[in-house]
Short mmCIF file of C-alpha atoms and ligand atoms in Angstrom, two decimals:
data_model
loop_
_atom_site.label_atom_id
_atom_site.label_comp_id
_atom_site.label_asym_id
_atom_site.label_seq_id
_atom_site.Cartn_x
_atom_site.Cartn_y
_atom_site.Cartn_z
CA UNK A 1 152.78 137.10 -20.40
CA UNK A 2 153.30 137.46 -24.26
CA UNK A 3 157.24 135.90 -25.47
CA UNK A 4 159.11 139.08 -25.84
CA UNK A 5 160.72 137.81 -29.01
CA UNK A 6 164.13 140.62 -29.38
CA UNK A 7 165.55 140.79 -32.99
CA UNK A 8 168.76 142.06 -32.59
CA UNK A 9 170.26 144.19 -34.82
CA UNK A 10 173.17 142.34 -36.14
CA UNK A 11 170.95 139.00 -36.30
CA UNK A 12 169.47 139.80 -39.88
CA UNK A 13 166.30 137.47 -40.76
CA UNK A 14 166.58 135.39 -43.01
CA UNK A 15 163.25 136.02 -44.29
CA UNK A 16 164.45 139.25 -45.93
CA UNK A 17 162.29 138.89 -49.09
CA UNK A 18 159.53 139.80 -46.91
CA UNK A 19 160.18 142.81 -45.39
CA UNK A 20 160.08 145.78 -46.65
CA UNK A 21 158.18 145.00 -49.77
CA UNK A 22 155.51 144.29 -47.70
CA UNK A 23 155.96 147.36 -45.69
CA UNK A 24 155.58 149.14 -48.37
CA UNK A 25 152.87 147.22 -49.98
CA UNK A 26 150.78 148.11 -47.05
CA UNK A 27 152.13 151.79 -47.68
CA UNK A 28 150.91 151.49 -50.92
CA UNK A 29 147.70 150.75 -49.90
CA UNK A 30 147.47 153.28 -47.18
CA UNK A 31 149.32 156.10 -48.10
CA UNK A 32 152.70 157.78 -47.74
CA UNK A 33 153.51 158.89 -44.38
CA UNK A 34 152.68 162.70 -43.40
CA UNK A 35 154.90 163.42 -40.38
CA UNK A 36 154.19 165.86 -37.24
CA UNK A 37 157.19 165.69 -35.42
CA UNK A 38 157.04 167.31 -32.00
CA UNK A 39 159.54 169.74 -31.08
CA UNK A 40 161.69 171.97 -31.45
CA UNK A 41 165.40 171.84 -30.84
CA UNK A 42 168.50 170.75 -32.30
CA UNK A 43 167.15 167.71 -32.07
CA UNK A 44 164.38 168.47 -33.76
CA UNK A 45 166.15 169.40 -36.61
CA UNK A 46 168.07 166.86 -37.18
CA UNK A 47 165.33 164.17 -36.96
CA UNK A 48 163.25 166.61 -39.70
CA UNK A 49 166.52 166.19 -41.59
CA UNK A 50 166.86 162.75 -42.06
CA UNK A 51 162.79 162.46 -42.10
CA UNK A 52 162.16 164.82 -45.03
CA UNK A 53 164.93 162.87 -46.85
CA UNK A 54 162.83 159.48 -46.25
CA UNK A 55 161.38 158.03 -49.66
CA UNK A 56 158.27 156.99 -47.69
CA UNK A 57 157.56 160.39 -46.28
CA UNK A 58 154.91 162.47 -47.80
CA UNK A 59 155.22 165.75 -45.66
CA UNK A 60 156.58 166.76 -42.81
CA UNK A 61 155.03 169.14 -40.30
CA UNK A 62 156.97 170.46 -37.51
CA UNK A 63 155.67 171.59 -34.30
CA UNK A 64 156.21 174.85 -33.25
CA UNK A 65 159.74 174.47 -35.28
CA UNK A 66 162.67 176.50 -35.50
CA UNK A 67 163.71 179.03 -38.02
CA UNK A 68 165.90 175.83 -39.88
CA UNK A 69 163.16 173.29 -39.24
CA UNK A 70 161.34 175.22 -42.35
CA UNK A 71 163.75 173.64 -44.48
CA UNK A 72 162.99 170.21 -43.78
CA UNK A 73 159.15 170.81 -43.67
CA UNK A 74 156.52 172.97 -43.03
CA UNK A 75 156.69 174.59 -39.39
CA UNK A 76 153.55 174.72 -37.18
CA UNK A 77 154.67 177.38 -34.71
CA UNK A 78 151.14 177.22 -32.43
CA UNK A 79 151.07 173.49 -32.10
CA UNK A 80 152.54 172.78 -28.70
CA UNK A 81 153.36 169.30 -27.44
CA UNK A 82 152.18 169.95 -24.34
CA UNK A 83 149.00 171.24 -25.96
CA UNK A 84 147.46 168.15 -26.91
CA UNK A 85 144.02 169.30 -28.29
CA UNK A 86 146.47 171.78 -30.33
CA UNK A 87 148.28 168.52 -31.69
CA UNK A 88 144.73 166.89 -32.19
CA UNK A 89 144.06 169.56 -34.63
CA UNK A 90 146.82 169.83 -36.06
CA UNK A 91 146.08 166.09 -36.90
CA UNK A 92 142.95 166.69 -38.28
CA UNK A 93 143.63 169.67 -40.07
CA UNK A 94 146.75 167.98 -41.91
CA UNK A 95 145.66 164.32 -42.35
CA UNK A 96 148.74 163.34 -40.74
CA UNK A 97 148.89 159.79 -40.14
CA UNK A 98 152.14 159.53 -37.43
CA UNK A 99 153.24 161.46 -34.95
CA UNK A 100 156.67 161.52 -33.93
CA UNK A 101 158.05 163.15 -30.53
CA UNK A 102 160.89 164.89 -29.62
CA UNK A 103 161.40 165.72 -26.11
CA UNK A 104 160.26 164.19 -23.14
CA UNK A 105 157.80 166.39 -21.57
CA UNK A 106 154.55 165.74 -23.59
CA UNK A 107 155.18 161.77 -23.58
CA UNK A 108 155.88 161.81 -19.56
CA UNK A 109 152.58 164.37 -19.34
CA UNK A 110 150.40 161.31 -21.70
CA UNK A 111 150.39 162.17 -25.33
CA UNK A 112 150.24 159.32 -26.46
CA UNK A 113 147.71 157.75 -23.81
CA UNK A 114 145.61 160.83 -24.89
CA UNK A 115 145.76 159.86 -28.20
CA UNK A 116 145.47 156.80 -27.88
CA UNK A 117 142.34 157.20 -25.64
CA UNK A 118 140.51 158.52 -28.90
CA UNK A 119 141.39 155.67 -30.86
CA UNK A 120 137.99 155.91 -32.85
CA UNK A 121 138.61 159.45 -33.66
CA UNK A 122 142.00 158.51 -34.96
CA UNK A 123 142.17 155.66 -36.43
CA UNK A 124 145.11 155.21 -38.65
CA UNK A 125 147.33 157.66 -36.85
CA UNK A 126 150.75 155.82 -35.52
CA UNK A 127 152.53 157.64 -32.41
CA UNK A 128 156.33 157.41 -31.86
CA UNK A 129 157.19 157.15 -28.70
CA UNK A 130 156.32 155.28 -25.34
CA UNK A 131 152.72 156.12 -23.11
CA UNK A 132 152.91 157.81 -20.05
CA UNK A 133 154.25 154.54 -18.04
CA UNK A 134 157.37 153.81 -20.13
CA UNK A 135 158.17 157.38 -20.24
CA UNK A 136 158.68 157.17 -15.92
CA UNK A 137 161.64 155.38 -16.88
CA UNK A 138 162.38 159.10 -17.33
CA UNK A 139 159.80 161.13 -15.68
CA UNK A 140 161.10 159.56 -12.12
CA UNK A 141 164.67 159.16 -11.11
CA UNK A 142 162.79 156.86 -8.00
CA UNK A 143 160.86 154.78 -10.70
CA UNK A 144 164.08 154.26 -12.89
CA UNK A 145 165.90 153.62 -9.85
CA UNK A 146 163.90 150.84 -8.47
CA UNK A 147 163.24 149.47 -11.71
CA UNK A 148 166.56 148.57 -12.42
CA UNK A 149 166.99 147.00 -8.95
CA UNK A 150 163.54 144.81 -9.48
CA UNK A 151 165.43 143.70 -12.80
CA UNK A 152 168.86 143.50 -11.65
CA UNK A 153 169.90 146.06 -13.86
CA UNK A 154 173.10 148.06 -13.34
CA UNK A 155 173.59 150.82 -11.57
CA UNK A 156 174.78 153.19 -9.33
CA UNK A 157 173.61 151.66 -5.38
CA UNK A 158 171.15 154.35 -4.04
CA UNK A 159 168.02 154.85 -2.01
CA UNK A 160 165.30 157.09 -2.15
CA UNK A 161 163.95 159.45 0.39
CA UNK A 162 160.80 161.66 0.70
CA UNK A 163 161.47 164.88 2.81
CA UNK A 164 160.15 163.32 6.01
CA UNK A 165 163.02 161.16 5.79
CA UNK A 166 165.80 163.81 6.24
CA UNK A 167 167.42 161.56 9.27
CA UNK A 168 167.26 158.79 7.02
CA UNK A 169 169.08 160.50 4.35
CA UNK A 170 171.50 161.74 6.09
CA UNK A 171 172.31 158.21 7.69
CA UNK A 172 172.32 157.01 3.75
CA UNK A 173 175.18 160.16 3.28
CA UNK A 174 177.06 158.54 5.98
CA UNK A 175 177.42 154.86 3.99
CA UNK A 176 178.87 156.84 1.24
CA UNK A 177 182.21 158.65 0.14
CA UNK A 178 182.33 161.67 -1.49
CA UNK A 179 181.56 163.41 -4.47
CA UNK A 180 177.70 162.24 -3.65
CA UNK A 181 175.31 162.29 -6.06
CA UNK A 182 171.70 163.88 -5.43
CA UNK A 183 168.81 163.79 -7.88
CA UNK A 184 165.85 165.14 -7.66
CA UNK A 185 162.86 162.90 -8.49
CA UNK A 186 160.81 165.07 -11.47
CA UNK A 187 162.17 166.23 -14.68
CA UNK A 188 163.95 168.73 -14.32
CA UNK A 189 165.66 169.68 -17.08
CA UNK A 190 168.96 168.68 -17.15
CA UNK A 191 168.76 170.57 -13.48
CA UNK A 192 167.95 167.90 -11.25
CA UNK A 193 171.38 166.16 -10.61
CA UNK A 194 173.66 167.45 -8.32
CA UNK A 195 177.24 166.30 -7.66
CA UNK A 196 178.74 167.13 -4.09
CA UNK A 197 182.31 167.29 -3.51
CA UNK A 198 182.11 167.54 0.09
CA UNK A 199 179.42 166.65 3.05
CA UNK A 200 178.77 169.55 3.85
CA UNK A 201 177.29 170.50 0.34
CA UNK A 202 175.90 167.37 0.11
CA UNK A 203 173.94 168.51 3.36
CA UNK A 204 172.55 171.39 1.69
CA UNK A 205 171.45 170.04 -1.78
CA UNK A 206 169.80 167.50 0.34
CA UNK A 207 167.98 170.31 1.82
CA UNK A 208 167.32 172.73 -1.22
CA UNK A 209 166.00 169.78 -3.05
CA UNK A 210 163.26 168.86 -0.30
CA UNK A 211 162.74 172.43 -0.39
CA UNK A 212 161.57 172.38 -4.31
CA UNK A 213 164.73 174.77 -5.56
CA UNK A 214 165.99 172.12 -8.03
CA UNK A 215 162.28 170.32 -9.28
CA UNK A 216 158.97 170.35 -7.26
CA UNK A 217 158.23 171.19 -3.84
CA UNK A 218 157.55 167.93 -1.67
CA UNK A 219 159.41 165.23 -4.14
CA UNK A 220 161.23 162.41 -3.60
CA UNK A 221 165.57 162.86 -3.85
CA UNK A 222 167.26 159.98 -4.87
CA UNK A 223 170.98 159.71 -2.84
CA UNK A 224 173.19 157.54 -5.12
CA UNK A 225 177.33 156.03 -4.86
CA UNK A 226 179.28 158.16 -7.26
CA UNK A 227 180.75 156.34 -10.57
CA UNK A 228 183.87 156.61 -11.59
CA UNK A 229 184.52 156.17 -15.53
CA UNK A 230 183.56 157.06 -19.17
CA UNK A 231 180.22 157.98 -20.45
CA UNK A 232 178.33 157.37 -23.28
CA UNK A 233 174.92 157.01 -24.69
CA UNK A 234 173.20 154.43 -26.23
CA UNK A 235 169.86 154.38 -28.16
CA UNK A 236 167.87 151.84 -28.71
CA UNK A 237 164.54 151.31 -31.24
CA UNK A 238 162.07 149.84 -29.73
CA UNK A 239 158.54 148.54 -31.10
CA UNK A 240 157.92 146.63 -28.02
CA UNK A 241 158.55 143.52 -29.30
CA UNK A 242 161.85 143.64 -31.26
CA UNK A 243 164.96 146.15 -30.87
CA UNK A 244 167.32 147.70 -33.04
CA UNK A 245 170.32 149.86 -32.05
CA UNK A 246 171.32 153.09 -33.14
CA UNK A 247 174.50 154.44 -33.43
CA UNK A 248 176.17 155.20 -30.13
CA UNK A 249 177.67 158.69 -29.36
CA UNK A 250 179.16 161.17 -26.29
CA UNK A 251 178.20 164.65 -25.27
CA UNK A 252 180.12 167.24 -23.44
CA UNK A 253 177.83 168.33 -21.11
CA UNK A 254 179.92 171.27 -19.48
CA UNK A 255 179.72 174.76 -20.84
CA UNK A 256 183.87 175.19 -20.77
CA UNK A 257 186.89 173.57 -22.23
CA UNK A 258 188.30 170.42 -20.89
CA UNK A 259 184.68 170.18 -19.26
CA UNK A 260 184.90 172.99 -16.38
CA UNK A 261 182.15 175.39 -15.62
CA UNK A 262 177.90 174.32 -15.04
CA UNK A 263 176.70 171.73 -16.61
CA UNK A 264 174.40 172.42 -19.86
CA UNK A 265 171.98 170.61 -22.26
CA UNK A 266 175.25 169.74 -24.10
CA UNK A 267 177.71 170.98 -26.39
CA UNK A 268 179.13 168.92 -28.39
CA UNK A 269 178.79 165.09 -29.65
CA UNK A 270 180.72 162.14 -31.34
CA UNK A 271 180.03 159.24 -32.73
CA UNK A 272 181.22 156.21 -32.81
CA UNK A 273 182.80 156.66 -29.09
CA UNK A 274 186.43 155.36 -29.09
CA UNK A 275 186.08 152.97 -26.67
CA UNK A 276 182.65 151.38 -26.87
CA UNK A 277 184.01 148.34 -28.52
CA UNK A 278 181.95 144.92 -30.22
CA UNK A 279 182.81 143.82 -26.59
CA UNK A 280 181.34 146.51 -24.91
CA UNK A 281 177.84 146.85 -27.39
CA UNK A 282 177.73 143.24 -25.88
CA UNK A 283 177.13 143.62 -22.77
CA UNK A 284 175.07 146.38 -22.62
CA UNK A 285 173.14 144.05 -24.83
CA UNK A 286 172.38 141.50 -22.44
CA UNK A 287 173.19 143.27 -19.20
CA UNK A 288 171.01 146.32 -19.74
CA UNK A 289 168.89 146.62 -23.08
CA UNK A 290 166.98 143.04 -22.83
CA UNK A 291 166.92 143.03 -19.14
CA UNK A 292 165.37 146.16 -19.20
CA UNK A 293 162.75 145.51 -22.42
CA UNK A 294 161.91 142.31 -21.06
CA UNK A 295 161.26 144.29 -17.39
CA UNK A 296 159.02 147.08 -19.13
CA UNK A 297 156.75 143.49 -20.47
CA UNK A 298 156.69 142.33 -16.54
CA UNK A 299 155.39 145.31 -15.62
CA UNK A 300 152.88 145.30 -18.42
CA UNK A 301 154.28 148.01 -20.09
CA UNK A 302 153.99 148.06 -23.99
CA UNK A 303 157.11 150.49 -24.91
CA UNK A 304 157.50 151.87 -28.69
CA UNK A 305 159.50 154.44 -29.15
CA UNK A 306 163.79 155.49 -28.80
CA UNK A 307 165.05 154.72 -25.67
CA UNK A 308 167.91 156.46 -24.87
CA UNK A 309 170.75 154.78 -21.79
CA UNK A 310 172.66 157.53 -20.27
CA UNK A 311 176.30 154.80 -19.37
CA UNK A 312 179.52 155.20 -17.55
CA UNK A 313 181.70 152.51 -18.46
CA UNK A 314 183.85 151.57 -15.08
CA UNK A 315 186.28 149.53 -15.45
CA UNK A 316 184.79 147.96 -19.09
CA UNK A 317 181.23 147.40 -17.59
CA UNK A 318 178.40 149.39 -18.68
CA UNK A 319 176.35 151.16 -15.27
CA UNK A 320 172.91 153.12 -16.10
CA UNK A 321 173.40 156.38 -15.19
CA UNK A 322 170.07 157.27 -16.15
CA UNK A 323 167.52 156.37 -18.86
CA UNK A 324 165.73 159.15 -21.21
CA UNK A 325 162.21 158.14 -22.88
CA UNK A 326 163.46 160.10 -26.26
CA UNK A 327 166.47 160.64 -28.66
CA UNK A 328 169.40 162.97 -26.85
CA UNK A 329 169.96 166.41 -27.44
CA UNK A 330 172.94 167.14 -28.96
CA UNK A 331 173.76 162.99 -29.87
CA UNK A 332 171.07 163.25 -32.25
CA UNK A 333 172.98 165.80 -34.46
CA UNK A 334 175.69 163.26 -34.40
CA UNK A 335 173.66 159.56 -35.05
CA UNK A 336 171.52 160.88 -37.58
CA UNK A 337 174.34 161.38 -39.83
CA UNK A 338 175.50 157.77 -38.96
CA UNK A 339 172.05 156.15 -39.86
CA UNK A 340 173.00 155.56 -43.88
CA UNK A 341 169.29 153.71 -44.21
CA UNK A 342 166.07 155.50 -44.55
CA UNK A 343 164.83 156.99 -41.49
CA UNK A 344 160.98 157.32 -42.33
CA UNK A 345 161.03 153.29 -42.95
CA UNK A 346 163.09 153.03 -39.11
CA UNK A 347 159.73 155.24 -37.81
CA UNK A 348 157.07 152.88 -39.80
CA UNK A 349 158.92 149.79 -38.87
CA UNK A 350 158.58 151.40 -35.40
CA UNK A 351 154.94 151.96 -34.97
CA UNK A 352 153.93 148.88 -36.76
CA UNK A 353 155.55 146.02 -34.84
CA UNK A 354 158.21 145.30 -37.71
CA UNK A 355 161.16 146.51 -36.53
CA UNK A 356 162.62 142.57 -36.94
CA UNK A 357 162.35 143.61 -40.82
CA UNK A 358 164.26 146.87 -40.86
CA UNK A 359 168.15 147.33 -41.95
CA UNK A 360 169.90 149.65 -39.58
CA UNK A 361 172.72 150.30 -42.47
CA UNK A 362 175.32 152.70 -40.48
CA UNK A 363 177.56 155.11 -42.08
CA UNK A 364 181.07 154.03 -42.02
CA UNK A 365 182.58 157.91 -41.62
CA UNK A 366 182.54 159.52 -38.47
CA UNK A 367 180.82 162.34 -36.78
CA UNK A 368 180.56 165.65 -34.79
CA UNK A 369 178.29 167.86 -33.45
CA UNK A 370 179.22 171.11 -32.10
CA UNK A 371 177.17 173.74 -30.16
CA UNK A 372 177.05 177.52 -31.07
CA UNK A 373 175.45 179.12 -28.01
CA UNK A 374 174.35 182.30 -26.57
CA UNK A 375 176.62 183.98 -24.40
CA UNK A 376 175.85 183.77 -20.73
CA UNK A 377 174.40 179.62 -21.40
CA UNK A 378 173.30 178.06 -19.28
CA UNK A 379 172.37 181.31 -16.98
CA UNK A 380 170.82 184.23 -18.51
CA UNK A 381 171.20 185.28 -22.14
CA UNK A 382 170.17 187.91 -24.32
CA UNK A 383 168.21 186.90 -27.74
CA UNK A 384 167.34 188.70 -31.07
CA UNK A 385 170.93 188.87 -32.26
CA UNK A 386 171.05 188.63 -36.61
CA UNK A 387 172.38 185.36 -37.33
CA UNK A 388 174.38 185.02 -40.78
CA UNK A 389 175.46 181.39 -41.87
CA UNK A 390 177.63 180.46 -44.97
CA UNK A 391 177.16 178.54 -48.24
CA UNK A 392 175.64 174.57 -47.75
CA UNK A 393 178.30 172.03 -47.90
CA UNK A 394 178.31 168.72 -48.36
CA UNK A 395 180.11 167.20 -45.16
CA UNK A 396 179.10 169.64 -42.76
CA UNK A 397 175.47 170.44 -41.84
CA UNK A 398 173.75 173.24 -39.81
CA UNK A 399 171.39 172.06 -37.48
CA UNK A 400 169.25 175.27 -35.96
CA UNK A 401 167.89 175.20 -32.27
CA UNK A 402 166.59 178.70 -30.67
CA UNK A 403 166.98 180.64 -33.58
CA UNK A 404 163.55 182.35 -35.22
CA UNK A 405 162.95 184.11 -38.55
CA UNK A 406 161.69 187.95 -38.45
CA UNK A 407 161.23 190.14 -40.81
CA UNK A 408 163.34 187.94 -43.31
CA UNK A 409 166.29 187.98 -40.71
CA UNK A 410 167.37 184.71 -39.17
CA UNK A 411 167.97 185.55 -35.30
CA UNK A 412 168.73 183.95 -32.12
CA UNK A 413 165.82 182.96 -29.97
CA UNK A 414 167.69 180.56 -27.18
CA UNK A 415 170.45 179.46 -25.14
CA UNK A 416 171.80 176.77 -27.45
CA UNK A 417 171.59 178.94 -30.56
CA UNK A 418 172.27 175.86 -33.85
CA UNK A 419 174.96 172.93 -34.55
CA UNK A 420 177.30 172.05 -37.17
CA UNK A 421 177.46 168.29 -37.68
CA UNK A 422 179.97 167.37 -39.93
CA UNK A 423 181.42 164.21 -41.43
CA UNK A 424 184.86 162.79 -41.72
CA UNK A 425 187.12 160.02 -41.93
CA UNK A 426 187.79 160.01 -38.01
CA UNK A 427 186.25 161.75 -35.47
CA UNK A 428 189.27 164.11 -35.53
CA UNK A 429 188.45 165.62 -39.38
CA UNK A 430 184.85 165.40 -38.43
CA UNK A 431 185.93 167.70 -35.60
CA UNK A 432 187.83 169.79 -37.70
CA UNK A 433 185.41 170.43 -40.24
CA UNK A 434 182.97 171.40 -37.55
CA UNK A 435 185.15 174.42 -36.54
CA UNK A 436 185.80 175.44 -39.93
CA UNK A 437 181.97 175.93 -40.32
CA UNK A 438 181.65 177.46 -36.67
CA UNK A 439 184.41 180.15 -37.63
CA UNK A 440 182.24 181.39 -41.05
CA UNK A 441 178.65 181.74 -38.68
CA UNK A 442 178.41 185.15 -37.59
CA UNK A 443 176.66 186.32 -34.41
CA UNK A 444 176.83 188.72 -31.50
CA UNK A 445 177.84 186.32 -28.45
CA UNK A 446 178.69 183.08 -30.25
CA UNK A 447 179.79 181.33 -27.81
CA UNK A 448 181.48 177.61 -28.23
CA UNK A 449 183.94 174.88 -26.68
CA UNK A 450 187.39 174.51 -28.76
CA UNK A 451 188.15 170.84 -27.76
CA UNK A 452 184.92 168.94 -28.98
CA UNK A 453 185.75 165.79 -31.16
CA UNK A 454 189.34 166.15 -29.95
CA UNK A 455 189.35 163.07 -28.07
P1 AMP B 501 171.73 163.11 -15.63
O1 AMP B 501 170.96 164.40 -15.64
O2 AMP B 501 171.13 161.99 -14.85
O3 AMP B 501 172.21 162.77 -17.02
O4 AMP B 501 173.09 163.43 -14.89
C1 AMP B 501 173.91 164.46 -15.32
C2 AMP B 501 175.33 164.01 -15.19
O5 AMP B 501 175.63 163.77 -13.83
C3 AMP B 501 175.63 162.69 -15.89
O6 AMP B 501 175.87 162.85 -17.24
C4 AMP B 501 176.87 162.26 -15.14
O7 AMP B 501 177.98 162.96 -15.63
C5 AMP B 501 176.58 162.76 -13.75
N1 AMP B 501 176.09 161.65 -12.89
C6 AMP B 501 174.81 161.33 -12.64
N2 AMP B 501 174.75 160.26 -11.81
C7 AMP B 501 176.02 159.93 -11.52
C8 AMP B 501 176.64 158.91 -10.71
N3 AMP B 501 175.93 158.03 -10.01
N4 AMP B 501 177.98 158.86 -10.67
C9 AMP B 501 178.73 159.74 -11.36
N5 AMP B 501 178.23 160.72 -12.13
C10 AMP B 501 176.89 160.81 -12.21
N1 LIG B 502 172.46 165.30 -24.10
C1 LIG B 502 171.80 164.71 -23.02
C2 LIG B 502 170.33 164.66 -23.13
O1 LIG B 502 169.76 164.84 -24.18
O2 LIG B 502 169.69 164.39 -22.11
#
């Protein structure tokens, strides 16, 4: 087994005179970057964002896009990520030399084991983002789960079923005290947790997810203890060898005020997060982020890419809630206004094994992100409303997610319609700022929660 050798990222190098000269030496030599970034959310669009403004980055290619990606770069709209001989060409047809993606789906389906199978046909393209096997960490709630036991990471206490083991399970419900806590073992979309208050509803998500209503038919369901506390998330930069990380933020993740109603993709974000502390960064540190990179080298598992801790802080120890294989969707909106250094370089240092020699240079201010959806999100919503926005500023951004352009007309095209991410002193102005915006964008059914970044 290879040293995994961890730079942190408040441990500069002294060797600074040879980073990113070299870097972009080898640029230089090779090229500027020409970016496909996968996706196309919120998310998305605030990666293309801070990627288009990236002195290293040629062009910028977004696939399929969003109506606001095109102002970042040029959209794609019949790439799919899930489409991988569509990406190929895409590739080819461009001369793109990295790939960057967004959501989880075509890294836990193999893109980059597909690509990386046809090497020879590809041979100075870079991929962001972990293979197939580091992406379980998000693909499989049983995986995750027993991964972080093998490593003594921690977390909830849980065990894992198939749906032979109903009998089982239910002797598992009986160790526990309610609310229980049932995932299901695929992606699922934000769908596949389920909180019961009482036993008897436990029963029956037990059953409906061994049935295949929340995920696939036949899957695992992973029964865990309930944790009380505060949650955050942390994401970390990973080349596989060295970690940075980025800044930290929360998301509301129910649809209503003073977080009532179903639970959605998210809402709303913050960053920094009140009470993740120097104290607190610390122990994640060496409780969770190296324990975990240093598991993913056990297990043979080269990881390069953002990896993203879902945390509930109980009583001022971090606990993995879960683990994404990507950037989160709405924190992004937030953290990419917080990264002050130049994204594009973050992505190079990334994909070539440098990340030791990158400066994560954070924005002092503050910021939020707040959701404008459709109304009826999460459940059914009618799209092709006209969506009118008002004049740029300079401390408030607007982030588009399922909106579409047609016929010149901006319109809405999804449940989580755009974001405004705005600056400010404290999270509170940042907050304030956001609403100002939110009041001046004009559509039938905007729908939003009044108490984000009012912490
Ligand atoms: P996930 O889809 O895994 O992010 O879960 C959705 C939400 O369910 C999380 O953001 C938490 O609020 C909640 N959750 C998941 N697992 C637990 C747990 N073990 N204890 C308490 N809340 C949980
Ligand atoms: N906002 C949570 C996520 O992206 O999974």
């Amino acid at each position: 087994m290879s040293i995994l050798y961890f730079k942190k990222s408040d441990e500069r190098a002294d060797d600074k005179t040879v980073n990113f000269d070299s870097v972009m030496e080898e640029k230089r030599e090779k090229g500027l970057l020409r970016v496909l970034l996968i996706g196309s959310g919120g998310r998305e669009a605030a990666m293309a964002w801070k990627i288009s403004a990236s002195r290293i980055v040629e062009k910028l290619y977004i696939a399929p896009g969003n109506g606001g990606t095109e102002n970042y770069g040029i959209n794609l709209p019949r790439v799919k990520g899930s489409d991988f001989e569509s990406v190929a060409e895409a590739v080819r047809q461009y001369n793109i030399n990295m790939i960057v993606v967004g959501p989880e789906a075509p890294l836990v389906e193999g893109i980059v084991d597909w690509f990386e199978e046809r090497r020879e046909q590809f041979p100075d393209l870079e991929i962001v983002g972990p293979n197939a096997a580091g992406a379980r960490l998000e693909g499989s709630k049983a995986f995750s789960k027993a991964f972080m036991k093998r490593y003594d990471i921690p977390t909830a206490r849980y065990r894992s079923f198939k749906p032979e083991e109903l009998e089982l399970a239910e002797h598992f419900l009986d160790t526990l005290q309610a609310p229980y806590v049932l995932k299901a073992d695929a992606l699922a979309a934000g769908k596949g947790v389920i909180i019961a208050e009482d036993r008897t509803l436990a029963d029956k998500a037990l059953q409906e997810l061994f049935a295949g209503v929340w995920g696939e038919k036949g899957q695992q369901v992973v029964i865990e203890e309930f944790l009380s506390g505060r949650e955050c998330s942390m994401f970390v930069a990973t080349d596989g060898v060295h970690y940075t990380i980025l800044p930290e933020a929360m998301d509301y993740k129910r649809i209503g005020d003073n977080n009532t109603g179903p639970n959605t993709g998210g809402m709303g974000a913050i960053s920094p997060v009140p009470f993740v502390d120097e104290a607190f960064v610390e122990k994640v540190k060496t409780r969770i982020i190296e324990p975990t990179l240093r598991g993913l080298q056990e297990d043979g598992i080269c990881y390069k890419g953002f990896l993203f801790l879902g945390l509930m802080e109980v009583k001022g120890n971090p606990y993995v809630i879960e683990y994404n294989c990507r950037m989160g969707d709405p924190e992004t909106q937030a953290v990419m206004l917080r990264i002050k250094s130049d994204f594009g370089r973050l992505l190079k240092a990334l994909a070539t094994e440098q990340l030791d020699k990158y400066d994560m240079e954070t924005d002092e201010r503050a910021a939020c992100c707040l959701v404008l959806a459709s109304k009826g999100y999460p459940g059914s919503y009618v799209k092709g409303f006209e969506i009118l926005l008002p004049e740029p500023s300079l401390d408030s951004i607007i982030f588009q997610a399922g909106t579409r352009r047609t016929d010149g007309k901006l319109v809405t095209d999804g449940g989580r319609v755009l974001s405004v991410a705005s600056y400010g002193s404290t999270v509170a102005a940042a907050s304030g700022r956001c609403y100002t915006v939110a009041e001046q964008i004009l559509f039938d059914g905007k729908n939003y929660r009044h108490d984000i970044g009012k912490v």
